[in-house]
Coordinates of C-alpha atoms in Angstrom, one line a residue:
M413 CA 65.1 105.4 124.5
S414 CA 67.9 107.4 126.1
Y415 CA 69.5 110.5 124.6
T416 CA 72.8 108.7 123.9
A417 CA 71.1 105.8 122.1
L418 CA 69.1 108.3 120.1
F419 CA 72.2 110.3 119.3
S420 CA 74.0 107.1 118.1
R421 CA 71.1 106.2 115.8
K422 CA 71.0 109.7 114.3
S423 CA 74.8 109.5 113.8
L424 CA 74.4 106.3 111.9
I425 CA 71.7 107.8 109.7
I426 CA 73.8 110.8 108.9
S427 CA 76.8 108.7 108.2
F428 CA 74.8 106.4 105.9
I429 CA 73.4 109.3 103.9
T430 CA 76.7 111.0 103.7
A431 CA 78.3 107.8 102.4
L432 CA 75.7 107.6 99.7
A433 CA 76.3 111.2 98.7
V434 CA 80.1 110.7 98.5
A435 CA 79.6 107.5 96.5
N436 CA 77.4 109.4 94.1
V437 CA 80.1 111.9 93.2
S438 CA 82.8 109.2 93.1
G439 CA 82.0 107.8 89.6
P440 CA 83.8 109.9 87.0
Q441 CA 84.0 106.8 84.8
Y442 CA 80.2 106.8 84.6
I443 CA 80.0 110.6 83.9
Y444 CA 82.7 110.6 81.2
P445 CA 80.3 109.4 78.4
T446 CA 78.3 112.6 79.0
Y447 CA 81.1 114.8 77.6
G448 CA 83.5 112.3 76.0
T449 CA 82.1 112.6 72.5
S450 CA 82.5 116.4 72.7
L451 CA 86.1 116.0 73.6
T452 CA 86.7 113.8 70.6
N453 CA 85.0 116.2 68.2
R454 CA 86.8 119.1 69.7
F455 CA 90.3 117.7 69.3
H456 CA 89.7 115.4 66.4
W457 CA 91.3 112.4 68.0
T458 CA 91.8 109.2 66.1
P459 CA 90.0 106.0 67.2
V460 CA 93.1 104.8 69.1
E461 CA 93.6 108.2 70.8
N462 CA 89.9 108.3 71.7
S463 CA 90.1 104.7 73.1
M464 CA 93.0 105.7 75.3
V465 CA 91.2 108.8 76.7
S466 CA 87.8 107.1 77.2
T467 CA 89.3 104.3 79.3
A468 CA 91.6 106.6 81.3
T469 CA 89.2 107.1 84.2
F470 CA 88.5 103.4 84.4
V471 CA 92.2 102.7 84.4
G472 CA 92.6 105.3 87.2
V473 CA 89.9 103.7 89.2
S474 CA 91.1 100.1 88.7
F475 CA 94.8 100.4 89.3
S476 CA 94.7 103.0 92.1
G477 CA 92.8 100.7 94.4
P478 CA 95.8 99.4 96.4
L479 CA 97.2 102.9 96.7
C480 CA 93.8 104.3 97.8
A481 CA 93.5 101.5 100.4
W482 CA 97.0 102.2 101.7
F483 CA 96.1 105.9 102.0
L484 CA 92.9 105.1 103.9
E485 CA 94.7 102.6 106.2
N486 CA 97.6 104.9 107.0
L487 CA 96.1 108.4 106.8
G488 CA 92.6 107.8 107.9
F489 CA 89.3 108.9 106.4
K490 CA 89.7 112.7 106.8
K491 CA 93.1 113.1 105.1
T492 CA 92.1 110.6 102.3
L493 CA 88.9 112.4 101.5
F494 CA 90.6 115.8 101.6
T495 CA 93.3 114.5 99.2
S496 CA 90.6 113.0 97.0
S497 CA 88.6 116.3 96.8
I498 CA 91.7 118.3 95.8
T499 CA 92.8 115.8 93.2
V500 CA 89.4 115.5 91.5
F501 CA 89.0 119.3 91.3
I502 CA 92.5 119.8 89.8
G503 CA 92.0 117.0 87.3
L504 CA 88.6 118.3 86.0
F505 CA 89.8 121.9 86.2
L506 CA 92.8 121.1 84.0
L507 CA 90.6 119.2 81.6
A508 CA 88.2 122.2 81.4
Q509 CA 91.1 124.5 80.6
T510 CA 92.3 122.1 77.9
Y511 CA 88.8 122.1 76.4
A512 CA 88.8 125.9 76.4
G513 CA 92.1 126.0 74.6
Y514 CA 94.3 127.3 77.4
L515 CA 96.2 124.1 77.6
P516 CA 97.5 121.7 74.9
G517 CA 94.8 119.3 73.7
N518 CA 97.2 116.3 73.7
H519 CA 95.4 113.0 74.3
I520 CA 98.1 111.8 76.6
L521 CA 97.7 114.8 78.9
C522 CA 93.9 114.5 78.9
S523 CA 94.3 110.8 79.8
I524 CA 96.5 111.7 82.7
Y525 CA 94.0 114.3 84.0
L526 CA 91.2 111.7 83.7
A527 CA 93.3 109.0 85.3
F528 CA 93.9 111.1 88.4
T529 CA 90.2 112.0 88.5
G530 CA 89.4 108.3 88.4
A531 CA 91.9 107.6 91.2
A532 CA 90.4 110.4 93.3
G533 CA 86.9 108.9 92.8
A534 CA 88.2 105.5 93.8
A535 CA 89.6 106.9 97.0
S536 CA 86.3 108.6 97.9
Y537 CA 84.3 105.4 97.1
I538 CA 86.6 103.2 99.2
C539 CA 86.1 105.6 102.1
A540 CA 82.3 105.4 101.7
L541 CA 82.3 101.6 101.4
D542 CA 84.7 101.2 104.4
S543 CA 82.6 103.5 106.5
Q544 CA 79.5 101.4 105.7
G545 CA 81.4 98.2 106.5
H546 CA 82.4 99.5 109.9
N547 CA 79.1 100.9 110.9
F548 CA 76.7 98.2 109.5
K549 CA 78.5 94.9 110.0
N550 CA 75.4 92.8 110.3
N551 CA 74.0 94.1 106.9
R552 CA 77.0 94.5 104.8
G553 CA 75.4 93.2 101.6
M554 CA 72.5 95.7 101.9
S555 CA 74.6 98.7 103.0
M556 CA 77.4 98.2 100.5
G557 CA 74.9 97.3 97.8
L558 CA 73.1 100.6 98.3
T559 CA 76.3 102.5 98.4
S560 CA 77.4 100.8 95.2
A561 CA 74.0 101.7 93.7
S562 CA 74.6 105.3 94.6
L563 CA 77.9 105.2 92.7
G564 CA 76.1 103.6 89.7
I565 CA 73.4 106.2 89.6
S566 CA 76.0 109.1 89.4
G567 CA 75.7 108.8 85.6
L568 CA 71.9 109.4 85.8
V569 CA 72.3 112.5 88.1
F570 CA 75.0 114.2 86.1
S571 CA 73.7 113.3 82.6
Q572 CA 70.3 114.8 83.5
V573 CA 72.1 117.9 84.9
N574 CA 74.0 118.1 81.7
D575 CA 70.9 117.6 79.6
Y576 CA 68.8 120.3 81.3
F577 CA 71.4 122.9 82.4
F578 CA 74.3 122.6 80.0
K579 CA 72.6 122.1 76.7
T580 CA 74.6 122.5 73.5
T581 CA 73.6 125.8 72.0
T582 CA 75.6 125.7 68.7
S583 CA 76.8 123.1 66.3
V584 CA 80.3 124.8 66.1
N585 CA 82.6 123.1 68.6
D586 CA 84.8 126.2 69.1
E587 CA 81.9 128.3 70.1
D588 CA 80.3 125.8 72.5
D589 CA 81.2 126.5 76.2
S590 CA 78.6 124.2 77.7
V591 CA 81.1 121.4 78.2
Y592 CA 83.6 123.7 79.9
N593 CA 80.9 124.9 82.3
F594 CA 79.8 121.4 83.0
L595 CA 83.4 120.2 83.8
I596 CA 83.8 123.1 86.3
F597 CA 80.5 122.4 87.9
M598 CA 81.3 118.7 88.2
G599 CA 84.7 119.4 89.8
C600 CA 83.3 121.9 92.3
T601 CA 80.4 119.6 93.3
S602 CA 82.6 116.5 93.7
A603 CA 85.2 118.3 95.7
A604 CA 82.6 119.9 98.0
I605 CA 80.8 116.7 98.9
S606 CA 84.1 114.8 99.5
C607 CA 85.2 117.6 101.9
I608 CA 81.9 117.3 103.8
G609 CA 82.4 113.5 104.0
A610 CA 85.8 114.0 105.5
F611 CA 84.2 115.3 108.7
I612 CA 81.5 112.7 108.9
L613 CA 82.6 109.3 107.5
G614 CA 84.4 106.7 109.5
P615 CA 83.7 104.3 112.3
L616 CA 81.2 105.6 114.8
K617 CA 81.9 103.1 117.5
E618 CA 84.7 105.1 119.0
D619 CA 82.6 108.3 118.9
I620 CA 79.8 106.6 120.7
Q621 CA 82.1 105.1 123.3
T622 CA 83.6 108.6 123.9
T623 CA 80.2 110.1 124.4
E624 CA 79.2 107.3 126.7
S625 CA 82.3 107.8 128.9
K626 CA 81.3 111.4 129.5
L627 CA 78.0 110.4 131.0
S628 CA 77.3 110.2 134.7
P629 CA 77.1 106.7 136.3
T630 CA 73.3 106.8 136.3
Q631 CA 73.2 107.9 132.7
Q632 CA 75.6 105.2 131.7
E633 CA 73.5 102.5 133.4
E634 CA 70.4 103.8 131.7
Y635 CA 72.1 103.8 128.3
T636 CA 73.4 100.3 128.8
R637 CA 70.0 99.0 129.8
S638 CA 68.5 100.6 126.7
L639 CA 70.7 98.3 124.6
I640 CA 69.9 95.1 126.4
P641 CA 67.3 92.9 124.7
D642 CA 64.1 92.0 126.6
Y643 CA 64.9 88.3 126.7
L644 CA 67.7 88.8 129.1
S645 CA 67.0 88.2 132.8
S646 CA 66.8 91.3 134.9
N647 CA 69.1 89.9 137.5
Q648 CA 71.8 89.3 135.0
S649 CA 74.7 91.6 135.6
I650 CA 75.5 94.3 133.0
S651 CA 79.1 93.3 132.9
S652 CA 78.3 89.7 132.2
F653 CA 76.0 90.7 129.4
S654 CA 78.5 93.1 127.9
S655 CA 81.3 90.6 127.7
S656 CA 79.1 87.7 126.4
S657 CA 77.2 89.8 123.8
T658 CA 80.4 91.3 122.5
R659 CA 82.0 87.8 122.3
F660 CA 79.1 86.3 120.3
E661 CA 78.9 89.3 118.0
Q662 CA 82.6 89.0 117.2
D663 CA 82.2 85.3 116.6
D664 CA 79.4 85.8 114.1
E665 CA 81.2 88.6 112.4
R666 CA 84.4 86.5 112.1
R667 CA 82.7 83.5 110.5
P668 CA 84.9 83.0 107.4
L669 CA 83.7 83.0 103.8
L670 CA 86.0 80.1 102.8
K671 CA 85.4 76.5 103.8
N672 CA 89.1 75.9 104.5
N673 CA 89.0 78.3 107.4
I674 CA 88.6 76.1 110.5
N675 CA 88.0 76.6 114.1
A676 CA 90.0 75.4 117.0
S677 CA 88.3 72.0 117.1
G678 CA 89.3 71.3 113.5
K679 CA 85.8 71.5 112.1
H680 CA 84.7 73.6 109.2
A681 CA 83.4 77.0 110.1
A682 CA 80.1 76.2 108.3
E683 CA 79.5 73.5 111.0
F684 CA 79.8 76.1 113.8
D685 CA 76.7 75.9 116.1
D686 CA 75.4 79.2 117.3
S687 CA 73.6 77.6 120.2
S688 CA 76.7 75.9 121.6
D689 CA 79.3 77.4 123.8
C690 CA 82.2 76.7 121.5
I691 CA 84.1 79.8 120.6
F692 CA 86.0 80.6 117.4
D693 CA 89.7 80.5 118.0
E694 CA 90.9 83.9 116.6
E695 CA 94.4 82.6 116.1
S696 CA 93.2 79.7 113.9
E697 CA 91.2 81.9 111.5
R698 CA 93.1 82.6 108.3
N699 CA 92.8 86.2 107.1
I700 CA 93.2 86.4 103.3
S701 CA 94.8 89.5 101.8
G702 CA 97.5 90.5 99.3
I703 CA 98.9 87.6 97.2
A704 CA 97.0 85.0 99.2
F705 CA 93.8 86.5 97.9
F706 CA 94.8 85.8 94.3
T707 CA 96.0 82.3 95.1
D708 CA 92.8 81.3 96.7
P709 CA 90.3 79.8 94.2
I710 CA 87.4 82.1 95.2
G711 CA 89.6 85.1 95.2
L712 CA 91.1 84.3 91.8
A713 CA 87.6 83.6 90.3
S714 CA 86.3 86.9 91.7
F715 CA 89.3 88.8 90.2
I716 CA 89.0 87.3 86.7
S717 CA 85.2 87.7 86.6
L718 CA 85.4 91.3 87.6
L719 CA 88.3 92.1 85.3
I720 CA 86.6 90.7 82.2
M721 CA 82.9 91.5 82.7
L722 CA 83.4 95.0 84.2
G723 CA 85.8 95.8 81.5
I724 CA 83.3 94.9 78.8
G725 CA 80.5 96.8 80.5
Y726 CA 82.6 99.9 80.9
V727 CA 83.8 99.9 77.3
Y728 CA 80.2 99.7 76.2
L729 CA 79.3 102.7 78.3
A730 CA 82.3 104.8 77.4
N731 CA 81.7 104.3 73.7
I732 CA 77.9 104.7 73.8
G733 CA 78.2 108.0 71.9
E734 CA 80.2 106.4 69.1
I735 CA 77.8 103.5 68.9
L736 CA 74.8 105.8 68.6
L737 CA 76.5 107.8 65.8
S738 CA 77.4 104.6 63.9
L739 CA 73.7 103.6 64.0
S740 CA 72.5 106.9 62.7
D741 CA 74.6 109.4 60.8
D742 CA 71.9 112.1 60.5
L743 CA 71.6 113.1 64.2
A744 CA 71.9 116.8 64.9
K745 CA 74.4 117.7 67.7
T746 CA 71.7 118.7 70.2
E747 CA 69.6 115.6 69.4
A748 CA 72.7 113.4 69.7
Q749 CA 73.4 114.9 73.1
H750 CA 69.9 114.2 74.4
I751 CA 69.9 110.6 73.1
R752 CA 73.3 110.0 74.6
N753 CA 72.2 111.3 77.9
T754 CA 69.1 109.2 77.7
H755 CA 71.1 106.0 77.3
I756 CA 73.5 107.0 80.1
S757 CA 70.5 107.6 82.3
L758 CA 69.0 104.2 81.4
F759 CA 72.3 102.5 82.1
S760 CA 72.6 104.3 85.5
I761 CA 69.0 103.4 86.6
A762 CA 69.3 99.8 85.6
N763 CA 72.8 99.7 87.2
C764 CA 71.6 101.3 90.4
L765 CA 68.5 99.0 90.8
S766 CA 70.6 96.0 90.0
R767 CA 73.2 96.8 92.6
A768 CA 70.7 97.5 95.3
L769 CA 68.5 94.5 94.5
F770 CA 71.2 91.8 94.1
G771 CA 73.3 93.2 96.9
T772 CA 70.4 92.7 99.3
L773 CA 69.3 89.4 97.6
S774 CA 72.7 88.0 98.1
D775 CA 72.4 88.6 101.9
V776 CA 68.9 86.9 102.0
L777 CA 69.8 83.9 100.0
Q778 CA 73.1 83.3 101.8
K779 CA 71.5 83.5 105.2
R780 CA 68.4 81.5 104.5
T781 CA 69.4 79.0 101.9
G782 CA 73.2 79.0 101.9
V783 CA 73.5 80.1 98.3
H784 CA 77.1 81.4 97.6
R785 CA 77.4 84.9 96.3
L786 CA 79.6 83.7 93.4
W787 CA 76.5 82.2 91.8
F788 CA 75.4 85.8 91.0
F789 CA 78.6 86.1 89.0
W790 CA 77.5 83.2 86.8
F791 CA 74.1 84.8 86.2
A792 CA 75.8 88.1 85.3
A793 CA 78.1 86.4 82.9
L794 CA 75.3 84.6 81.0
S795 CA 73.3 87.8 80.8
L796 CA 76.2 89.8 79.4
I797 CA 77.0 87.1 76.8
S798 CA 73.4 87.0 75.7
T799 CA 73.3 90.8 75.4
L800 CA 76.5 91.0 73.3
I801 CA 75.2 88.3 70.9
Y802 CA 71.9 90.3 70.5
L803 CA 73.9 93.5 69.9
V804 CA 76.0 92.2 67.1
T805 CA 73.3 90.2 65.4
S806 CA 70.1 92.1 65.7
V807 CA 70.6 95.8 66.5
A808 CA 70.3 98.1 63.5
S809 CA 68.8 101.3 64.9
V810 CA 69.0 103.6 67.8
A811 CA 65.7 102.4 69.3
E812 CA 66.9 98.7 69.2
L813 CA 69.9 99.6 71.3
I814 CA 67.9 100.4 74.4
P815 CA 67.5 96.7 75.5
C816 CA 71.3 96.2 75.1
T817 CA 72.0 99.2 77.3
I818 CA 69.6 98.0 80.0
M819 CA 70.8 94.4 80.1
T820 CA 74.5 95.4 80.0
A821 CA 73.8 97.7 83.0
V822 CA 72.0 94.9 84.9
A823 CA 74.9 92.5 84.5
Y824 CA 77.3 95.3 85.4
G825 CA 75.3 96.2 88.5
I826 CA 75.1 92.6 89.7
L827 CA 78.9 92.4 89.9
F828 CA 79.3 95.7 91.7
G829 CA 76.4 95.0 94.1
V830 CA 77.8 91.6 95.2
A831 CA 81.6 91.9 94.9
P832 CA 82.1 94.3 97.8
A833 CA 80.4 91.9 100.2
I834 CA 82.4 88.9 98.9
I835 CA 85.8 90.7 99.2
S836 CA 85.0 92.2 102.6
E837 CA 84.5 88.7 104.0
F838 CA 88.0 87.5 103.2
G839 CA 89.7 89.5 105.9
T840 CA 87.2 90.2 108.6
K841 CA 89.8 91.1 111.2
V842 CA 90.5 94.5 109.5
R843 CA 86.9 95.4 110.1
D844 CA 87.0 94.9 113.8

């Protein structure tokens, strides 16, 4: 293996690991339950006010998506991640100062701080996903599923950090500074990792081409030969292989998700024969984005499914502290913190494993058996409905709540593990 090929492989590995790290600090909505109950007790918010604050990060994540995508498309990875790191630090710093009593404890202001924090997390996560989509085009389900899993496990990481290093030392809210220290720690960590990602994430194809152009003719020939599969004839010219391999790679990548995308011959894309010489007509492929995404049946079904089921899953997670207190009124503050962090960790583990497993499984079943990814949405919906029925009919203690937490997390993870791959296949041209 040549030095350049080895360099490109190392660059891919570093980019992949960095994307996972950035995704892991891009989930403020999963970390909020760790300290959310402390905010409610500190400022004595009403249920309505608490509901507004607890969903602020989720609202910031959800409704900032188009703006974050615009930032990424027009400003690039580096500026977007720098903006994200500054925003997340300011949001959490202001929330910490509010908790310490230096700023007004108004629930609307806290909601604004958390909404901006959620928007910053969404921007970082989109950068991580987009980087994976550019650099691992042939395994998008697996790479995006693992990146999504890293986001989902952020609750586990930070809840355990909170449980071991920021334990509540007193039952008096005004004398407890563990939440303040935790918010400062989370803001600094998230900002630092996002800044590191700004220098690493992004398409590596251009970087590799730039490196290759600096090689001598002999080194370039050696590098090109290292990328040519063994089954090619040795007398086949390098230029012929380069043009043909690039062409077929693009054809495979541009194969549309939707059946109504047709090729130049008028046949459905599903009938495209890899062994034949017919080439996809780029002009005839319909790229779906914007309003067209929501008017398409698959796009609309994906949107409604994600809106309802992800909303239910997040409301459960954000209010896990209140649910635990409703099941047992005699929990001490330190014990309640530990049990809350345990449920958040269980949710994160199940969420992470579900994202990675079903993201990869969707790739395997689609390639081998042709099973559409939307069938995973049906499975998630049935699992979530069954869990909610069990919750309202059978749960009467803290111990009985554990299966509900795990099953809700599994359904939640299925959606996030499969949805990025579904959506990324609607407009493949933006990935080229």
